[in-house]
mmCIF file with all atom_site columns, C-alpha atoms in Angstrom:
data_model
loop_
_atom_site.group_PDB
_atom_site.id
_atom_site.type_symbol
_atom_site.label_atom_id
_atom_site.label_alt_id
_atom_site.label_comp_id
_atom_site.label_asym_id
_atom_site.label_entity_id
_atom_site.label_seq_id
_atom_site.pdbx_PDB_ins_code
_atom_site.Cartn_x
_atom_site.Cartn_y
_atom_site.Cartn_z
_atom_site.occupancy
_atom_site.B_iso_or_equiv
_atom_site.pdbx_formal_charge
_atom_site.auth_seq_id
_atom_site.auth_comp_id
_atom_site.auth_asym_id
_atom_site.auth_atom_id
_atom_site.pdbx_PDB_model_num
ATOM 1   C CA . UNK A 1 1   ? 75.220  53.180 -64.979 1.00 90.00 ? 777 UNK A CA 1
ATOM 2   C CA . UNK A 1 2   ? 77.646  54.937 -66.269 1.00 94.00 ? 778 UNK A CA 1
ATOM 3   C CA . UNK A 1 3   ? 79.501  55.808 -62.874 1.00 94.00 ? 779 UNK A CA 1
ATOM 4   C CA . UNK A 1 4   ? 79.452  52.240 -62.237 1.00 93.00 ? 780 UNK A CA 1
ATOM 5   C CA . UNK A 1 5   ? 80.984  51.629 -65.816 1.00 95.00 ? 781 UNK A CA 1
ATOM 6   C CA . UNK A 1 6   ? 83.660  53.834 -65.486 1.00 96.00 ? 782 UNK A CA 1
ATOM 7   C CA . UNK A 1 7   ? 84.378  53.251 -61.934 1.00 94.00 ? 783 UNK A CA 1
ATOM 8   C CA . UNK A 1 8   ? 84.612  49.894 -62.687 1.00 93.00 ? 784 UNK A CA 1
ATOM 9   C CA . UNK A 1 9   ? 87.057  49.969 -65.820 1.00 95.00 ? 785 UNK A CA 1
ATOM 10  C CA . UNK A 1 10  ? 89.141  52.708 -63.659 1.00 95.00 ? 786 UNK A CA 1
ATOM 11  C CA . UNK A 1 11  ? 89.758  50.200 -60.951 1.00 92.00 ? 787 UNK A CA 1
ATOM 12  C CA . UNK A 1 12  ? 89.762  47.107 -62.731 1.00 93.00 ? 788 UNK A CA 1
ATOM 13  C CA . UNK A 1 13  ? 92.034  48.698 -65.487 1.00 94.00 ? 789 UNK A CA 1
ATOM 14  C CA . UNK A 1 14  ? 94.487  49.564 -62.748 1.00 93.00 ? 790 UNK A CA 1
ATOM 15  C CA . UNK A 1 15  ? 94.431  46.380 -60.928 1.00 91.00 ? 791 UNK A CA 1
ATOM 16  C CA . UNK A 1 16  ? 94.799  44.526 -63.952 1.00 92.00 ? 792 UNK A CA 1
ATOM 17  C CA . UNK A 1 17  ? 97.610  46.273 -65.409 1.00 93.00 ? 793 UNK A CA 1
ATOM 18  C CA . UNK A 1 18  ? 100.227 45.972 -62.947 1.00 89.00 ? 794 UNK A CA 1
ATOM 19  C CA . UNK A 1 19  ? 100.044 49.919 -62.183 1.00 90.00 ? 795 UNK A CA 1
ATOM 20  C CA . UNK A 1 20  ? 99.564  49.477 -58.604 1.00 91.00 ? 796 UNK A CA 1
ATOM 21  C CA . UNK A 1 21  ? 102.076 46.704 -57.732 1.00 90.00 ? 797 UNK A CA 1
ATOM 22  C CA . UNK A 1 22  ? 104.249 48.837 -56.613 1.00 89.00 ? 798 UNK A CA 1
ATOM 23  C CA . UNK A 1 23  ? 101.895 50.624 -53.710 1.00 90.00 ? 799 UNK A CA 1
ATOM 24  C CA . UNK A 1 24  ? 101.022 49.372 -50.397 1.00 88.00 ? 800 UNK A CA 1
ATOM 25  C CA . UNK A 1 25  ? 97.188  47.930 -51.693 1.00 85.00 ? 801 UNK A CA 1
ATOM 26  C CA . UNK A 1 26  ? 97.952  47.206 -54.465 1.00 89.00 ? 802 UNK A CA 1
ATOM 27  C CA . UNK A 1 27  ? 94.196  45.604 -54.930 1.00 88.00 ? 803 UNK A CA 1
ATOM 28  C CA . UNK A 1 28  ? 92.990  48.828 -54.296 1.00 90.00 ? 804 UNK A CA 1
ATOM 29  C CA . UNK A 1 29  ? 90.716  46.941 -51.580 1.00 89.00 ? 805 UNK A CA 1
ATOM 30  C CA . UNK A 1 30  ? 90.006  50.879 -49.955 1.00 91.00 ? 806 UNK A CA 1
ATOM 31  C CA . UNK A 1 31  ? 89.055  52.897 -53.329 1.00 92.00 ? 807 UNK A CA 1
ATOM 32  C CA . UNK A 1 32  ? 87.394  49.520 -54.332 1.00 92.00 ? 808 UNK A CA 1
ATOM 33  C CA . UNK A 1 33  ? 84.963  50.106 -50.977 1.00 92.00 ? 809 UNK A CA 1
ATOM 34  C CA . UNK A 1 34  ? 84.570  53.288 -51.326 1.00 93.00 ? 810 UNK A CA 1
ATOM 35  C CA . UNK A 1 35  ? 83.629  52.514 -55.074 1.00 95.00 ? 811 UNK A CA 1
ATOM 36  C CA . UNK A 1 36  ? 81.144  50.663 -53.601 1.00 93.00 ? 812 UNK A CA 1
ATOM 37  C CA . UNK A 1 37  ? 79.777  52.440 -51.221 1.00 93.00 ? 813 UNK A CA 1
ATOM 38  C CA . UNK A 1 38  ? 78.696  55.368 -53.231 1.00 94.00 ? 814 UNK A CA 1
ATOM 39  C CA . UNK A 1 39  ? 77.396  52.936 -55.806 1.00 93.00 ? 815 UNK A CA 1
ATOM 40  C CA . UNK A 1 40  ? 75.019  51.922 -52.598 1.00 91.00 ? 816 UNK A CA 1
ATOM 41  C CA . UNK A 1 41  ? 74.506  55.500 -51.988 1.00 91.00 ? 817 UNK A CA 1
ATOM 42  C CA . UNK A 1 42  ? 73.574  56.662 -55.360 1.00 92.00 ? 818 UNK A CA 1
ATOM 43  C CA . UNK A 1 43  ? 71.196  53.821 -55.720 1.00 90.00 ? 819 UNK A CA 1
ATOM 44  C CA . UNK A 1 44  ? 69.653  54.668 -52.121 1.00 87.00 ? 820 UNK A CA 1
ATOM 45  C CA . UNK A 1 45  ? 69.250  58.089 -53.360 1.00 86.00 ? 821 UNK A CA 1
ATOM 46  C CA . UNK A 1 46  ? 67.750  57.687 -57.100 1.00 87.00 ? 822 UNK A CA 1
ATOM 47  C CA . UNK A 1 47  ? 65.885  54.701 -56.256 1.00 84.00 ? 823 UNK A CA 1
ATOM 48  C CA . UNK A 1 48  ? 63.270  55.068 -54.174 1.00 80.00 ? 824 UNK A CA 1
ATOM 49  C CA . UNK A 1 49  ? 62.168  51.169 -54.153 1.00 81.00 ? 825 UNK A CA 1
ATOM 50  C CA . UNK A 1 50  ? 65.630  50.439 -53.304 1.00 80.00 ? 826 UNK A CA 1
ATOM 51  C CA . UNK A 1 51  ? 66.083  52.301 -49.901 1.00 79.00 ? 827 UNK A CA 1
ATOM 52  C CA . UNK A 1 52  ? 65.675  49.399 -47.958 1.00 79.00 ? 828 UNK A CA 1
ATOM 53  C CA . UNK A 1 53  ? 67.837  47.160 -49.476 1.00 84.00 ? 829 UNK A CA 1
ATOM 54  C CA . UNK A 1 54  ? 70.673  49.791 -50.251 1.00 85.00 ? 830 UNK A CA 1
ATOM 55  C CA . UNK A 1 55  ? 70.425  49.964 -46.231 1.00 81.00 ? 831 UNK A CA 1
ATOM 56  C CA . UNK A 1 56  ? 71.625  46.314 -45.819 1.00 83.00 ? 832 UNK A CA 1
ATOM 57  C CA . UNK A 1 57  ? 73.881  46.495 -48.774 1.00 87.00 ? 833 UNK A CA 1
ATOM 58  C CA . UNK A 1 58  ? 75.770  49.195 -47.100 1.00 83.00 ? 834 UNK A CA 1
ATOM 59  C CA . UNK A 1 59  ? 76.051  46.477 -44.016 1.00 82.00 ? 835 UNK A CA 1
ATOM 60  C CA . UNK A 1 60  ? 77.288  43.829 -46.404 1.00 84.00 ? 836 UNK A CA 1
ATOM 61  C CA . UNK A 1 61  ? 79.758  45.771 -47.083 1.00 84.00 ? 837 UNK A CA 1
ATOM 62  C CA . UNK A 1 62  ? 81.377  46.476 -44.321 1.00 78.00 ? 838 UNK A CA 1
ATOM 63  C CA . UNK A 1 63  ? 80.866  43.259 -42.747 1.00 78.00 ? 839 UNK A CA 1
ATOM 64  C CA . UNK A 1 64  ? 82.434  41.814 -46.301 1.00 79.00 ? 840 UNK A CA 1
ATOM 65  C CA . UNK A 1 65  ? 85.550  43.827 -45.919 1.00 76.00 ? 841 UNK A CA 1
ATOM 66  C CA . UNK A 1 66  ? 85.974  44.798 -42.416 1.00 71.00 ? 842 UNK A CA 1
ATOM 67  C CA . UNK A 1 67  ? 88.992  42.414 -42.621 1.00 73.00 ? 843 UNK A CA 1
ATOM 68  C CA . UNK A 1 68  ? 90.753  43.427 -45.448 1.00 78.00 ? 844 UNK A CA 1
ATOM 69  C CA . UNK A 1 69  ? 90.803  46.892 -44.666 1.00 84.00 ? 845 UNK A CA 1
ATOM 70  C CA . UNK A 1 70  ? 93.130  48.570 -41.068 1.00 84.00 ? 846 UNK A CA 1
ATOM 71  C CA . UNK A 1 71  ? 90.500  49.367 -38.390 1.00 81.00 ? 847 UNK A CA 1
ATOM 72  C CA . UNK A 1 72  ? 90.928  53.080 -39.153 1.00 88.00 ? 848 UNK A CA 1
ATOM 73  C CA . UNK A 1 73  ? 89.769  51.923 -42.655 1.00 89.00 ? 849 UNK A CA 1
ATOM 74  C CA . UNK A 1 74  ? 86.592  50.653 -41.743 1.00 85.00 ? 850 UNK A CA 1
ATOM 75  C CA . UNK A 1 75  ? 85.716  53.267 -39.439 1.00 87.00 ? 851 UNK A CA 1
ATOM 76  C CA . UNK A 1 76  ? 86.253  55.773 -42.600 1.00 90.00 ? 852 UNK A CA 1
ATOM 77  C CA . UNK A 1 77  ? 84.138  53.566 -44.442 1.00 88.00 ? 853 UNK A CA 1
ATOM 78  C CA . UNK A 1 78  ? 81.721  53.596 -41.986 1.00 88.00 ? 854 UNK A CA 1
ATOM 79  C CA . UNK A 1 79  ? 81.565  57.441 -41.743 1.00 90.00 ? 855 UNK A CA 1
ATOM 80  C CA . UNK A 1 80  ? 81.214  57.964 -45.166 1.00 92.00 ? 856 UNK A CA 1
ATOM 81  C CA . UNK A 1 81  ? 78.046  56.038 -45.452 1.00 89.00 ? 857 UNK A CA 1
ATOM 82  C CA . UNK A 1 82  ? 76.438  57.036 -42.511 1.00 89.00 ? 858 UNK A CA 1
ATOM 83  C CA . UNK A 1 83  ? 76.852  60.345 -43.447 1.00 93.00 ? 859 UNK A CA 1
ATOM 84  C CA . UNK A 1 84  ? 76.031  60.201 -46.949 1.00 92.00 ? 860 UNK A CA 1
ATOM 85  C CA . UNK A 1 85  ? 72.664  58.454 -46.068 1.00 88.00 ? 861 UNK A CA 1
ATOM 86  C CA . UNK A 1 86  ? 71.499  61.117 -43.342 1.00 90.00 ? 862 UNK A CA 1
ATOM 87  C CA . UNK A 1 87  ? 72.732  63.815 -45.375 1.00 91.00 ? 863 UNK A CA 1
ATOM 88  C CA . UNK A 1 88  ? 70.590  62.470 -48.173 1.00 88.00 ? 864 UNK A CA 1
ATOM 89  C CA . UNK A 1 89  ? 67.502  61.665 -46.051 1.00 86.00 ? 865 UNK A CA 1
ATOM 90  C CA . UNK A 1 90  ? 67.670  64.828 -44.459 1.00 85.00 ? 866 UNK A CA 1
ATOM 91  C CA . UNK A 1 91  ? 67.971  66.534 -47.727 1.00 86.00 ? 867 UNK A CA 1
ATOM 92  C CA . UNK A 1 92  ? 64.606  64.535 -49.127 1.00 82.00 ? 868 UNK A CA 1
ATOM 93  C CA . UNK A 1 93  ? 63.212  65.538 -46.156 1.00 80.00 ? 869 UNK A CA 1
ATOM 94  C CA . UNK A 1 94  ? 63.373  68.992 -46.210 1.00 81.00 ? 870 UNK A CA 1
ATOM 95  C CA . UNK A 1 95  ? 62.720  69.246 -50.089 1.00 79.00 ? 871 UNK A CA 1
ATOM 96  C CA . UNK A 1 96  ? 59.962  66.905 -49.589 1.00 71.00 ? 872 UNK A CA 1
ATOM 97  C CA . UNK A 1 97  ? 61.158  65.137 -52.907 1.00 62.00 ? 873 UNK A CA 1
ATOM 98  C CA . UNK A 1 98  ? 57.770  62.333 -53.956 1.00 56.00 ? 874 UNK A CA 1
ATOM 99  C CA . UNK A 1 99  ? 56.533  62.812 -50.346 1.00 58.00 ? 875 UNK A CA 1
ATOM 100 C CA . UNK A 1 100 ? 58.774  60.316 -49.158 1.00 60.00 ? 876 UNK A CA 1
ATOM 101 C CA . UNK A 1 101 ? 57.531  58.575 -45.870 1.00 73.00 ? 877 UNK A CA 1
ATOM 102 C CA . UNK A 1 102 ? 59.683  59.946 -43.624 1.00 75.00 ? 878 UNK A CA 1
ATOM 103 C CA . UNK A 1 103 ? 59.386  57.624 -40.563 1.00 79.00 ? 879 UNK A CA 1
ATOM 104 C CA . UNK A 1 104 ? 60.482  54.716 -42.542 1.00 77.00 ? 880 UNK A CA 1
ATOM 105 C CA . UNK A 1 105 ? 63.504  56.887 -43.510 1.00 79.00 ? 881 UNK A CA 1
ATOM 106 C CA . UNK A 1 106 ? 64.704  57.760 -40.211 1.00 82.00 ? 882 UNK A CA 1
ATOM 107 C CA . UNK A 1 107 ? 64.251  54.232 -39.238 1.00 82.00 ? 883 UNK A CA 1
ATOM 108 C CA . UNK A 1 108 ? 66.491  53.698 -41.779 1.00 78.00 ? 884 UNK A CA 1
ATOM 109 C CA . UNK A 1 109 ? 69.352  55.834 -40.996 1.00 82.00 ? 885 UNK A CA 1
ATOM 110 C CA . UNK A 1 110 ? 68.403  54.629 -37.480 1.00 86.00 ? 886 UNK A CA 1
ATOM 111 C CA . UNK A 1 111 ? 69.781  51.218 -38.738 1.00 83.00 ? 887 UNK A CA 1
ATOM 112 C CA . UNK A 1 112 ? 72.821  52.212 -40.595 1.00 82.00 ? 888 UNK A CA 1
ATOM 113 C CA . UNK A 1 113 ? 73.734  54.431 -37.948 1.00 86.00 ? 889 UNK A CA 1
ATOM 114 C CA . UNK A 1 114 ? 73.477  51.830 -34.940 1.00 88.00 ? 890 UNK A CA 1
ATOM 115 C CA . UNK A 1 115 ? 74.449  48.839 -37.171 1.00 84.00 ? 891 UNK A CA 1
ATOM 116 C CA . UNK A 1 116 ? 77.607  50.358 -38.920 1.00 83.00 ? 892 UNK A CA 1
ATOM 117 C CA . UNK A 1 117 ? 79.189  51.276 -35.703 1.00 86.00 ? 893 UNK A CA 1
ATOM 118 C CA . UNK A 1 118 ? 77.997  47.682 -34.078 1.00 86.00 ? 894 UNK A CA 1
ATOM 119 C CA . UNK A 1 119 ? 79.702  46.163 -37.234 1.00 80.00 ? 895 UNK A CA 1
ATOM 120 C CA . UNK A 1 120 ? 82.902  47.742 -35.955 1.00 81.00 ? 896 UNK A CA 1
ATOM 121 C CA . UNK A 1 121 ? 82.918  46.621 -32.872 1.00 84.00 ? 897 UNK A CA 1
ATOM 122 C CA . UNK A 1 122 ? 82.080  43.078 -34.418 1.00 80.00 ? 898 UNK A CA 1
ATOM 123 C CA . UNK A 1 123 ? 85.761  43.793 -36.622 1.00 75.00 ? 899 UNK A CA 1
ATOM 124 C CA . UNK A 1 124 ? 87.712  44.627 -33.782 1.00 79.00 ? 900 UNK A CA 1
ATOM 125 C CA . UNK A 1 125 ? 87.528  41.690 -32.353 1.00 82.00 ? 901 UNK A CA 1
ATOM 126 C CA . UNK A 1 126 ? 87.781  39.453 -35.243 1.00 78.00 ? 902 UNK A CA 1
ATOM 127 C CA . UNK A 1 127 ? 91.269  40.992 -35.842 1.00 78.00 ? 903 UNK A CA 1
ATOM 128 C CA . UNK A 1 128 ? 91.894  40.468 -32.338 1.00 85.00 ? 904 UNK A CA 1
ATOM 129 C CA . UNK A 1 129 ? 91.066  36.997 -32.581 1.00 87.00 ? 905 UNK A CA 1
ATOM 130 C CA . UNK A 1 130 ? 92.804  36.821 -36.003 1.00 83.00 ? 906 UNK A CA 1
ATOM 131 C CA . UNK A 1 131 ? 96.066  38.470 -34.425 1.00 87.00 ? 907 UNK A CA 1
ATOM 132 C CA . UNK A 1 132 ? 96.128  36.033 -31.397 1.00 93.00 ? 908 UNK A CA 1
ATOM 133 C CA . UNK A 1 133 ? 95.442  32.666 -33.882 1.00 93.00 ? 909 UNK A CA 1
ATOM 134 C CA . UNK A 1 134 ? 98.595  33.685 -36.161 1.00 91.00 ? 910 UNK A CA 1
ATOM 135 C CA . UNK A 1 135 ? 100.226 34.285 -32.607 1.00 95.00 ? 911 UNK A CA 1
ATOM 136 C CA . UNK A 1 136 ? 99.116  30.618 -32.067 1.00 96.00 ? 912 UNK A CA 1
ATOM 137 C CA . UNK A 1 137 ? 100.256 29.161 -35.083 1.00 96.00 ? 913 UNK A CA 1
ATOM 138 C CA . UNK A 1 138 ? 103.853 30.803 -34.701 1.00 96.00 ? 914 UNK A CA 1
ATOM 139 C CA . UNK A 1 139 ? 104.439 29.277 -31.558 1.00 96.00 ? 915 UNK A CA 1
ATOM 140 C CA . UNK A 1 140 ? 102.919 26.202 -32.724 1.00 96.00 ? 916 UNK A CA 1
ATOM 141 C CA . UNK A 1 141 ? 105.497 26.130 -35.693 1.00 95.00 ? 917 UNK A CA 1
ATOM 142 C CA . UNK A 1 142 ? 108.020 27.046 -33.290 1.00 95.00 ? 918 UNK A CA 1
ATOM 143 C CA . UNK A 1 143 ? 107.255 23.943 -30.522 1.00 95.00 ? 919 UNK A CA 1
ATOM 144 C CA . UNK A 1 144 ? 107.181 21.596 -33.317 1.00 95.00 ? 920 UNK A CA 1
ATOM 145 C CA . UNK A 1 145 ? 110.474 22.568 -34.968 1.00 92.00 ? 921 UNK A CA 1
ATOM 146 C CA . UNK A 1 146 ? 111.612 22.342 -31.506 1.00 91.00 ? 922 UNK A CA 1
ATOM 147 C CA . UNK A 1 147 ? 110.146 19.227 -30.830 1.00 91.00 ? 923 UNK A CA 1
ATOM 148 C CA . UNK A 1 148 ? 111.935 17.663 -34.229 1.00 89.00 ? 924 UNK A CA 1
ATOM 149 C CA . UNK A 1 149 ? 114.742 18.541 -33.170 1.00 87.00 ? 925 UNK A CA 1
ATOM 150 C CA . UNK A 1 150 ? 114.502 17.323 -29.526 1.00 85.00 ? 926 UNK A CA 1
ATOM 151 C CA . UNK A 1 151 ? 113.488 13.860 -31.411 1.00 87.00 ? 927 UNK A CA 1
ATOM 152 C CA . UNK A 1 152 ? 116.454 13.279 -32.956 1.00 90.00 ? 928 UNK A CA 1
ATOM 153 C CA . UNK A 1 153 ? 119.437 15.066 -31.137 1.00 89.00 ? 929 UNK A CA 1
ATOM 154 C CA . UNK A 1 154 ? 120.242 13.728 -28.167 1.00 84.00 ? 930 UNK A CA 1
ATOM 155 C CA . UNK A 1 155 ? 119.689 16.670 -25.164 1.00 80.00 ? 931 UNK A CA 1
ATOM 156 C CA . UNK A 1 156 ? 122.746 16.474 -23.489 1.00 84.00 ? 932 UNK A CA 1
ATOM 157 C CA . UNK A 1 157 ? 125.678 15.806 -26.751 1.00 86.00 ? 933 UNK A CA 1
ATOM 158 C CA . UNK A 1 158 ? 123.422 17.306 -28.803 1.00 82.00 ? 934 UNK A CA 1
ATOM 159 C CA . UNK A 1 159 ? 124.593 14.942 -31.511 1.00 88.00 ? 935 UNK A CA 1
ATOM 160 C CA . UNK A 1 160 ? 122.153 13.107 -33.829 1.00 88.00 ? 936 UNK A CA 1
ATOM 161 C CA . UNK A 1 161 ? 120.560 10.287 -31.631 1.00 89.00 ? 937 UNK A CA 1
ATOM 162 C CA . UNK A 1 162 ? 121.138 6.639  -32.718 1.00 87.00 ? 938 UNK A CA 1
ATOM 163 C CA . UNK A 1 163 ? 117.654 6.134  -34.364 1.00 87.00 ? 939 UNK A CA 1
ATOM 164 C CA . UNK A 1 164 ? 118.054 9.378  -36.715 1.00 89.00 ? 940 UNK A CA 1
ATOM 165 C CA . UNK A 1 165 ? 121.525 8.308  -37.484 1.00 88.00 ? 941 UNK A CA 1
ATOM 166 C CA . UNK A 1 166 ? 120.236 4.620  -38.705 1.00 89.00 ? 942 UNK A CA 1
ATOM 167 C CA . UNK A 1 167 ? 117.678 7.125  -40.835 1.00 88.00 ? 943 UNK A CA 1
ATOM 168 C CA . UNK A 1 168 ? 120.257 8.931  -42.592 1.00 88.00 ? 944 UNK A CA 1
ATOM 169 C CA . UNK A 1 169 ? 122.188 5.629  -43.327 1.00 90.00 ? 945 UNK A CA 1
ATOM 170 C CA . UNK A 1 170 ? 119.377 3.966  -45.096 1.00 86.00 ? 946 UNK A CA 1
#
């Protein structure tokens, strides 16, 4: 709780007071993840009742800001929590904490570590798809301020056509 608090107020107090304005993320979106992710983490690792869904949280995640974040980003992100989760189920493991059931555990880690990495693949092609529909839109923008044009200049004078000329009258 209080990591969470003071994570929290850190970020938040930063964001909210201009501070970071001047820096290239300036929401902070990358500390805010990795904020995040260890709160996932830690509550994987104290929690025992929790495992399962700190598993999917860790997915939600990613899958929330896989487009906020540069590929290289995400794939740090990614890292991190696959690591932190094996490191942690291999140290419960081999400390034996509660005699954790340690099938369900690796079919755990089995999930964050072929999920994560699907999750990836999933954002790459979302920004490819997000890079070729602003590619779209400029060239849509660009045919119809071409097209405005062509309506009301006449193609070979290129002088205001006689309908756009009666417009600008009235």
């Amino acid at each position: 709780v209080l990591y969470i608090a003071l994570g929290l107020t850190v970020l938040g107090g930063l964001v909210r007071s201009g501070a970071t304005l001047g820096m290239r993320d300036p929401m902070l979106v990358f500390p805010q993840v990795l904020f995040n992710v260890t709160v996932v983490w830690l509550s994987f690792t104290i929690v025992e009742t929790s495992r399962g869904v700190a598993l999917l949280w860790l997915s939600l995640i990613v899958v929330y800001d896989m487009r906020r974040l540069p590929l290289r980003q995400v794939i740090q992100t990614t890292g991190l929590a696959i690591f932190l989760v094996t490191a942690t189920v291999f140290i419960i493991w081999y400390f034996d904490y509660a005699e954790e059931n340690l099938p369900s555990l690796l079919l755990g880690v089995g999930f964050v570590v072929v999920s994560l990495p699907a999750l990836i693949a999933v954002s790459a092609q979302a920004r490819v798809l997000r890079k070729r529909q602003l590619s779209n839109k400029e060239e849509l923008a660009r045919n119809l301020a071409l097209l405005q044009k062509l309506a009301v200049c006449d193609h070979l004078t290129g002088l205001y056509n006689r309908r756009h000329m009666f417009e600008l009258l009235a």
